[in-house]
Coordinates of C-alpha atoms and ligand atoms in Angstrom, one line a residue:
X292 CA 87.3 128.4 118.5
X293 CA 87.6 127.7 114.8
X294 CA 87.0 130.8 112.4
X295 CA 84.9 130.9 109.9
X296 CA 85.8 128.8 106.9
X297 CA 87.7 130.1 104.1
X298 CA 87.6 129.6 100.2
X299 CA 90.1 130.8 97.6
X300 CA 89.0 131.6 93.7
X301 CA 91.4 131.9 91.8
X302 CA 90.5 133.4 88.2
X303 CA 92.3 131.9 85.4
X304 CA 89.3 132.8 82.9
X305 CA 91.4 135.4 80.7
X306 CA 92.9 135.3 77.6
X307 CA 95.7 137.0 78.1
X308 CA 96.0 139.4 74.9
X309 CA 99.2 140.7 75.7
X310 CA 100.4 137.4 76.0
X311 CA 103.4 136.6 73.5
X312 CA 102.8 132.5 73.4
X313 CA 99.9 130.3 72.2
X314 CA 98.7 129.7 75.1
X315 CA 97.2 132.2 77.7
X316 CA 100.0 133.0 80.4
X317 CA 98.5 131.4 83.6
X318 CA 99.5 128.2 81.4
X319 CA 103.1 128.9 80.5
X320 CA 106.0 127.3 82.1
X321 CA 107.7 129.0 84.8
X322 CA 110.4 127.1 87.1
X323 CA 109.0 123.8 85.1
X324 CA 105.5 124.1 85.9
X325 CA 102.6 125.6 84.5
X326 CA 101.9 129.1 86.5
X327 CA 98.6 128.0 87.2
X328 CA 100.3 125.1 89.3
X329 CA 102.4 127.2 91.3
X330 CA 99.6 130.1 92.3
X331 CA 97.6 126.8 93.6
X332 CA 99.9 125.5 95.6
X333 CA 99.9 128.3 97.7
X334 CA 96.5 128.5 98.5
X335 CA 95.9 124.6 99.1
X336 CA 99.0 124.6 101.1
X337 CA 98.4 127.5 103.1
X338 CA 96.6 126.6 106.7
X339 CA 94.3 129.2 106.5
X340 CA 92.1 127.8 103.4
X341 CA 89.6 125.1 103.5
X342 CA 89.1 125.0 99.8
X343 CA 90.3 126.2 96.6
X344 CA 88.7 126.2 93.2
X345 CA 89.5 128.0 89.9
X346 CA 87.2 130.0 87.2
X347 CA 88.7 128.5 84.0
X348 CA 88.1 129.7 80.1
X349 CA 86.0 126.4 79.1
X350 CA 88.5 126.1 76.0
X351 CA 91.5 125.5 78.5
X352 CA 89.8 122.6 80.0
X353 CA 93.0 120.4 79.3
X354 CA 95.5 122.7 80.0
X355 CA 93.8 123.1 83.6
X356 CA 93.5 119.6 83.8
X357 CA 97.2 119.3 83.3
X358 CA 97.9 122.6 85.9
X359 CA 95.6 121.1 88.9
X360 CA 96.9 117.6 89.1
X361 CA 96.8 115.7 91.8
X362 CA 95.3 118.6 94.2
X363 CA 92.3 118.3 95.8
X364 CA 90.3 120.9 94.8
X365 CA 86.7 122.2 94.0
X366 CA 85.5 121.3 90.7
X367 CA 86.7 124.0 88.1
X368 CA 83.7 126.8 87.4
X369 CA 83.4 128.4 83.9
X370 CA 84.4 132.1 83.6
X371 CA 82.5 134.6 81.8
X372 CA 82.9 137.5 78.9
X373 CA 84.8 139.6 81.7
X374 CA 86.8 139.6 84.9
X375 CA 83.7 140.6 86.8
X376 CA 81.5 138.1 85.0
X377 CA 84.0 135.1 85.5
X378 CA 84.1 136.4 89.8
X379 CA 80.8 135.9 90.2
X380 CA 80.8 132.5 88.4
X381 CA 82.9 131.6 91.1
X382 CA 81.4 133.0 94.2
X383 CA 78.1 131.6 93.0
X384 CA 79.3 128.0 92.8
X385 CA 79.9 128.6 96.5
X386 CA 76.7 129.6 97.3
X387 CA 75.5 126.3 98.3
X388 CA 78.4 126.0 101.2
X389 CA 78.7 129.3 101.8
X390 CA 82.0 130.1 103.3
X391 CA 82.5 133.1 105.7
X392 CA 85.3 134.2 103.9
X393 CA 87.0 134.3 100.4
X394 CA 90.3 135.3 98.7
X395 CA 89.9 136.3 95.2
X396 CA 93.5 135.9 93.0
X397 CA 94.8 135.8 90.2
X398 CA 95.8 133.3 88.1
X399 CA 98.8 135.1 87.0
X400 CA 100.4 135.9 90.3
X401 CA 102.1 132.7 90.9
X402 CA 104.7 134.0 93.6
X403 CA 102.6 135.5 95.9
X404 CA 103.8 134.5 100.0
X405 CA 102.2 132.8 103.0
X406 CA 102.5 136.0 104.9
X407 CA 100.5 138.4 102.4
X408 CA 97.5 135.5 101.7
X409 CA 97.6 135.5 106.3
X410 CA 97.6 139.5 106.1
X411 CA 94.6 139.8 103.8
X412 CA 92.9 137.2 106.1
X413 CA 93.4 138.8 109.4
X414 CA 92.5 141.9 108.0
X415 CA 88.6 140.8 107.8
X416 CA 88.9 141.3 111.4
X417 CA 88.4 144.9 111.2
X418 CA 87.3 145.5 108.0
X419 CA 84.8 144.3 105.7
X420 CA 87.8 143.8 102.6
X421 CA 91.4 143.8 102.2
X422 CA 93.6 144.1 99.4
X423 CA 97.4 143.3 98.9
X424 CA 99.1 146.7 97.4
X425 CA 102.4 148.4 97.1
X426 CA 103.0 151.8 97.3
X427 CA 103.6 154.2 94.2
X428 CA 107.4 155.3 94.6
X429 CA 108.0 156.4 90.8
X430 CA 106.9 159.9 90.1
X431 CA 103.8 159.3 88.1
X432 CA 102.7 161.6 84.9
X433 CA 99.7 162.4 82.9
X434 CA 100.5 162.8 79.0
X435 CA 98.4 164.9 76.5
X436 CA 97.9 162.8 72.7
X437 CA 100.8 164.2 71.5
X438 CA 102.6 162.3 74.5
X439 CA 104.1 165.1 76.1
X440 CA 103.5 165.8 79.9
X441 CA 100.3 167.4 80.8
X442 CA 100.7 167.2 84.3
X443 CA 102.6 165.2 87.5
X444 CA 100.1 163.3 89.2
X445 CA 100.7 163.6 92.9
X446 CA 101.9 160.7 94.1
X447 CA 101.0 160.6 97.5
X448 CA 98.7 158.3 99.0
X449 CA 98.3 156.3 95.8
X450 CA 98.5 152.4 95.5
X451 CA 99.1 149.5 93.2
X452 CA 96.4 147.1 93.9
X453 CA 97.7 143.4 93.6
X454 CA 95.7 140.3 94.7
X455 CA 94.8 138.6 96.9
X456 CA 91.5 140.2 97.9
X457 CA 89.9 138.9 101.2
X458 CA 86.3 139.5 101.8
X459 CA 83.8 138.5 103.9
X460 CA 81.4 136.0 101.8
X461 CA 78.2 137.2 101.7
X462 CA 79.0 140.8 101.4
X463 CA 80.9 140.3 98.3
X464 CA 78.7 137.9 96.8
X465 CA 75.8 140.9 97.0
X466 CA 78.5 143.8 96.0
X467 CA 78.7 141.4 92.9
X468 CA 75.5 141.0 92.1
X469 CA 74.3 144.5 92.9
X470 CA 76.2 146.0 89.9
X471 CA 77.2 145.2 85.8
X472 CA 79.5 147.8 85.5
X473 CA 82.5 146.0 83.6
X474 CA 85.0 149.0 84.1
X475 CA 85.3 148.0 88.0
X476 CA 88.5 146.3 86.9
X477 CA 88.9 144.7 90.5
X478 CA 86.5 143.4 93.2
X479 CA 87.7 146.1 95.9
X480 CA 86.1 148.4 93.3
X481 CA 83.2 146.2 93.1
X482 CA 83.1 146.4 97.2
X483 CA 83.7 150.2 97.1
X484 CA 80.7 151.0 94.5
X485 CA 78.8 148.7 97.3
X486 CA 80.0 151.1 100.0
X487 CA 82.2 148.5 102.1
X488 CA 85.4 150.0 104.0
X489 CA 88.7 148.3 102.1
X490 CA 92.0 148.2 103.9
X491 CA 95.3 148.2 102.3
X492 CA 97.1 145.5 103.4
X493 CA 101.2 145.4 102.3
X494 CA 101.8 143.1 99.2
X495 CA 105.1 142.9 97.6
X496 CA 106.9 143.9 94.5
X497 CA 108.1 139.8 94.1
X498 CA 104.1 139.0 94.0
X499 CA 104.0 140.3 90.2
X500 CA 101.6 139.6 87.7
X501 CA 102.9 137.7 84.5
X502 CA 101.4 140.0 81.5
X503 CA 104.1 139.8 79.1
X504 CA 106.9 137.2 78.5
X505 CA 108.7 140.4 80.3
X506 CA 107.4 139.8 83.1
X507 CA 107.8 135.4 82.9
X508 CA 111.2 136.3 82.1
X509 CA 111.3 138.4 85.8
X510 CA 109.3 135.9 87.8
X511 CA 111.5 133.1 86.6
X512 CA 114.7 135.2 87.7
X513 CA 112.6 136.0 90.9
X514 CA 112.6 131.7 91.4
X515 CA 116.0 131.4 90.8
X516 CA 117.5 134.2 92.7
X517 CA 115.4 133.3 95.8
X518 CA 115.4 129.3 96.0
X519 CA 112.1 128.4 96.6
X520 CA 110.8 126.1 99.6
X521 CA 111.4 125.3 103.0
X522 CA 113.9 123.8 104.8
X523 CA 113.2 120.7 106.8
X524 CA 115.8 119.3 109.5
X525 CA 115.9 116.0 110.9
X526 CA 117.7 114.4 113.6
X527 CA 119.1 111.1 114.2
X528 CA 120.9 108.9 116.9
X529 CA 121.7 105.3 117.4
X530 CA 124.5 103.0 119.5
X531 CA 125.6 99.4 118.9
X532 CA 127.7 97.3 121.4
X533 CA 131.0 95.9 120.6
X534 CA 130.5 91.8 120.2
X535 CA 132.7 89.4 121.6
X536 CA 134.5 88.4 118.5
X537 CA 135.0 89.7 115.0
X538 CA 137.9 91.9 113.0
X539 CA 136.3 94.6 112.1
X540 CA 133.4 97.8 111.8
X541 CA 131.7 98.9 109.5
X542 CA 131.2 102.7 109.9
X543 CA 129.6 105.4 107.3
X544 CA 130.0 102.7 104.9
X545 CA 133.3 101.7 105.3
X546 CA 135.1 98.8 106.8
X547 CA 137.7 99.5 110.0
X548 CA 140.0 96.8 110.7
X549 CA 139.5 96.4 114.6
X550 CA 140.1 94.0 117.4
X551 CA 136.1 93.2 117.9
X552 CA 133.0 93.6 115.5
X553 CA 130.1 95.4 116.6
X554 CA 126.1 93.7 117.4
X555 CA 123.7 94.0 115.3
X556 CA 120.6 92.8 113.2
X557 CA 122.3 94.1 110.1
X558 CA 126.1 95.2 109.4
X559 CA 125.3 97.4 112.9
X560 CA 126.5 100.4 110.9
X561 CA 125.8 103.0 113.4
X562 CA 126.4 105.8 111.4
X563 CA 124.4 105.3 108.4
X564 CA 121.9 104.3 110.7
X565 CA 122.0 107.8 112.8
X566 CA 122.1 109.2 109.1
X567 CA 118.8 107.2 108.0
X568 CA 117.0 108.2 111.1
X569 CA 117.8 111.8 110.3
X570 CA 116.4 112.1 106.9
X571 CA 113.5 110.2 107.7
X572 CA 113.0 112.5 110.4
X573 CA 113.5 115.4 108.0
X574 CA 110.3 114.5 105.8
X575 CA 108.6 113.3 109.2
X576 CA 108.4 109.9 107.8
X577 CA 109.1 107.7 110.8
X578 CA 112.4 105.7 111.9
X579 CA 114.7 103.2 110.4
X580 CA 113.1 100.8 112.4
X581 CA 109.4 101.3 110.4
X582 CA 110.8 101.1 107.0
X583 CA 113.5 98.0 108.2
X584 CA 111.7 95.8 111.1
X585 CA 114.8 94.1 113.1
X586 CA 112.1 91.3 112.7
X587 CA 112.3 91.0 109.0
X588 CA 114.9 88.5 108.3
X589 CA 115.4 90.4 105.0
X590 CA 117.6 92.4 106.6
X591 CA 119.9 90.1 108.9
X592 CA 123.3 91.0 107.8
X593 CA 122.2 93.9 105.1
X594 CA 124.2 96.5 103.9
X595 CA 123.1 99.5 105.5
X596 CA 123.6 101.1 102.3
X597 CA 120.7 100.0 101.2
X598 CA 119.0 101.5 104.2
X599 CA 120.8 104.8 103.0
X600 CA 119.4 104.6 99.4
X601 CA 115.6 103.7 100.9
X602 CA 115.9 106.8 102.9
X603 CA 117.2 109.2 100.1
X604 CA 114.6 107.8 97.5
X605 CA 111.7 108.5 100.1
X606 CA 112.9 112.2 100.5
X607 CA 113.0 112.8 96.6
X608 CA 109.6 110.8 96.6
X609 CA 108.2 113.6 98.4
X610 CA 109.9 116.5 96.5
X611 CA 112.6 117.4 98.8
X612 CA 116.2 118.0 97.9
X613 CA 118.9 117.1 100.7
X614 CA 121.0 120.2 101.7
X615 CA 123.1 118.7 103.7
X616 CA 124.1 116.1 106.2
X617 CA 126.7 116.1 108.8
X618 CA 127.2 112.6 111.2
X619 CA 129.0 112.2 114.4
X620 CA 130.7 109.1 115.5
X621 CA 131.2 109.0 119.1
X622 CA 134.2 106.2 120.1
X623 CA 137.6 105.8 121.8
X624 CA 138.4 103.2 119.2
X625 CA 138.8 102.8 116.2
X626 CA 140.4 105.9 115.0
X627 CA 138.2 107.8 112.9
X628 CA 140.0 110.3 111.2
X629 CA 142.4 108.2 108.9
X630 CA 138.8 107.0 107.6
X631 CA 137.0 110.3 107.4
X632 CA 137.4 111.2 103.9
X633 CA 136.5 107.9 102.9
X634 CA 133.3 108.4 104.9
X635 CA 132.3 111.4 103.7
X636 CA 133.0 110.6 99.7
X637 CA 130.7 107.0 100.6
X638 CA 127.7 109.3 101.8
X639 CA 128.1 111.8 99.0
X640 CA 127.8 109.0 96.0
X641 CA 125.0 107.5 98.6
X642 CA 123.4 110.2 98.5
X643 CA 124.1 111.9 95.1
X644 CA 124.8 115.0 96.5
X645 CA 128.4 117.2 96.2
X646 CA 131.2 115.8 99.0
X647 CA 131.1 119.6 100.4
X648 CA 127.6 119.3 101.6
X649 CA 128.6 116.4 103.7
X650 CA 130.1 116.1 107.4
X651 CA 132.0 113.0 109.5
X652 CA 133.2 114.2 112.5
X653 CA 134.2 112.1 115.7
X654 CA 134.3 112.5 119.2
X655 CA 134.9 110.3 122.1
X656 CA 133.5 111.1 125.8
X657 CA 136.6 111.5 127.4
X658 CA 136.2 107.8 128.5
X659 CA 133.6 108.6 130.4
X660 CA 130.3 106.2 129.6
X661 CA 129.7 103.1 127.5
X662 CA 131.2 104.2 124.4
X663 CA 134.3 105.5 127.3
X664 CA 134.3 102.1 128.2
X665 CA 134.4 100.6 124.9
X666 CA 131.1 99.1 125.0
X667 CA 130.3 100.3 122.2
X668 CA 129.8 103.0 119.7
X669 CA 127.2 105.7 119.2
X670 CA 126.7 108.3 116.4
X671 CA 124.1 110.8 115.8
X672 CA 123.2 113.2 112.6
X673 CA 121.6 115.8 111.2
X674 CA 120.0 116.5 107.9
X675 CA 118.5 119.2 106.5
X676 CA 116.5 118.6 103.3
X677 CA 114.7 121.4 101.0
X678 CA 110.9 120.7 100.4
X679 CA 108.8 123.1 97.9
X680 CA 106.7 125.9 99.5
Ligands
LIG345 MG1 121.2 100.6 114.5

């Protein structure tokens, strides 16, 4: 049974006075795109949420234009003189869809993870809101004007409240519109002064808000320490038979001298063919076949290079980075191994990625089979390639 449908606002109305640059902070570049961008794209990409839209300062109007590009999103919603204010603007723009749910972040937390957006979510099955917080470990102190210590603050029990903040819809929505009290500075306190039960749910240090150009600095040192993404693998497997004539292969890209050629539509390079199969498998973007029909007479006799660089194009069209590859030839004959370095420096300029990050190997099946039998040859691969979170 499907749950009940889900919306995330996230509020990008502020200003951001404590904001060193020009711009307000859920604007500035961090890992080479705009926060904003980055917070987005992991609510529209998370499975749980069926729409997204953002309460926007109506003087940003470009710079959001420029953040939410190409995502399909709710139409932007003006923000108001306050946090609260700019909320509301955006749970009344639902109002005519109601969902049953919503996830209220901010702007400004742009590495917040898959698993705290699903814990806030499956929290709403016991309570009636949940918010993302880490526990207070530093001793915490109260100062007099003077800035001296008045007294230790007990520690215990006490919480730093992060977003997201999952609620159920409608309650919310009436929490919100029950009170004008601007020094609720979240909306668990708006749900509190409503009298709703708020669980904690665990957030995490790395899911910071950018304030300062302090904390941009952290958050971009968080992106590079922790490469971001996920890691796709793909796998791939093909076989040509040996024809009755020819004087050579044609294997990973390079030519073997050998006493027959092998059949094929193309150059019947069996490797780079396992190897195209694998990274089209890796971005789940069919088989060499699709992209190459054996009908097309394009590609009688083509260099499966070309079939290589189609492949490796695809996978940067759709923002993945290759990690790494690693082919195996399975033969009796030819000898691979006077031609593996070859190989693996052919598929590292193919692929434009370092020579350590890619595999030949060989085997052969103990002449058992057709390749045992020197029908023919066979080679499968693997690739992994990185694709954004
Ligand atoms: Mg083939």
């Amino acid at each position: 049974m499907p749950g009940p449908s889900t919306a995330a606002i996230i509020v990008a109305a502020g200003r951001g006075s404590r904001f060193g640059q020009e711009m307000p902070k859920q604007y500035a570049m961090l890992g080479g795109e705009p926060v904003l961008r980055r917070t987005l794209r992991a609510f529209v990409e998370h499975p749980r949420i069926d729409r997204v839209t953002v309460v926007i300062h109506p003087d940003d109007r470009g710079l959001y234009e420029n953040a939410a590009a190409d995502f399909k999103i709710l139409p932007p919603v003006s923000g108001g003189a306050t946090r609260r204010v700019s909320v509301l603007n955006g749970l009344s723009a639902l109002e005519d869809d109601p969902p049953g749910r919503v996830l209220i972040h901010d702007a400004a937390r742009p590495l917040v993870s898959p698993d705290i957006i699903l814990r806030s979510l499956d929290a709403l099955d016991r309570c009636a809101g949940a918010v993302a917080a880490v526990p207070v470990h530093d001793t915490l102190k109260q100062s007099d004007e003077a800035g001296s210590i008045r007294r230790t603050v007990p520690r215990t029990g006490l919480w730093r409240a992060q977003t997201p903040q999952a609620f159920h819809y409608d309650e919310i929505l009436k929490a919100h519109r029950a009170t004008n009290d601007d020094t609720l500075t979240d909306d668990a306190a708006v749900a509190e002064r409503a009298g709703l039960t708020v669980a904690l749910v665990e957030g995490a240090e790395e899911n910071l808000k950018v304030t300062t150009e302090q904390d941009l600095a952290r958050a971009e040192m968080l992106l590079r320490t922790a490469p971001s993404g996920t890691i796709r693998i793909g796998s791939g497997y093909d076989v040509h038979r040996f024809s009755a004539n020819g004087d050579h292969v044609t294997l990973c890209g390079i030519a073997i001298p050998h006493e027959k050629g092998l059949a094929g539509h193309s150059d019947a390079d069996v490797g780079l063919h396992a190897l195209v199969d694998a990274l089209l498998g890796a971005i789940a973007a069919g088989d060499i076949g699709t992209h190459f029909p054996p009908s097309d007479q394009r590609w009688a006799g083509a260099d499966s290079r070309i079939f290589v660089e189609h492949a490796r194009d695809l996978v940067a069209e759709a923002g993945g980075m290759i990690e790494n590859v690693d082919v195996t030839l399975i033969c009796e004959r030819p000898r691979v191994g006077p031609h593996r370095q070859a190989m693996c420096t052919m598929i590292s300029e193919l692929l434009a990625i370092p020579a350590n990050r890619v595999s030949v190997k060989a085997t052969t099946t103990e002449g058992l089979g057709f390749s045992g039998r020197r029908e023919g040859i066979a080679a499968q691969a693997i690739a992994s390639v990185r694709i954004p979170a």
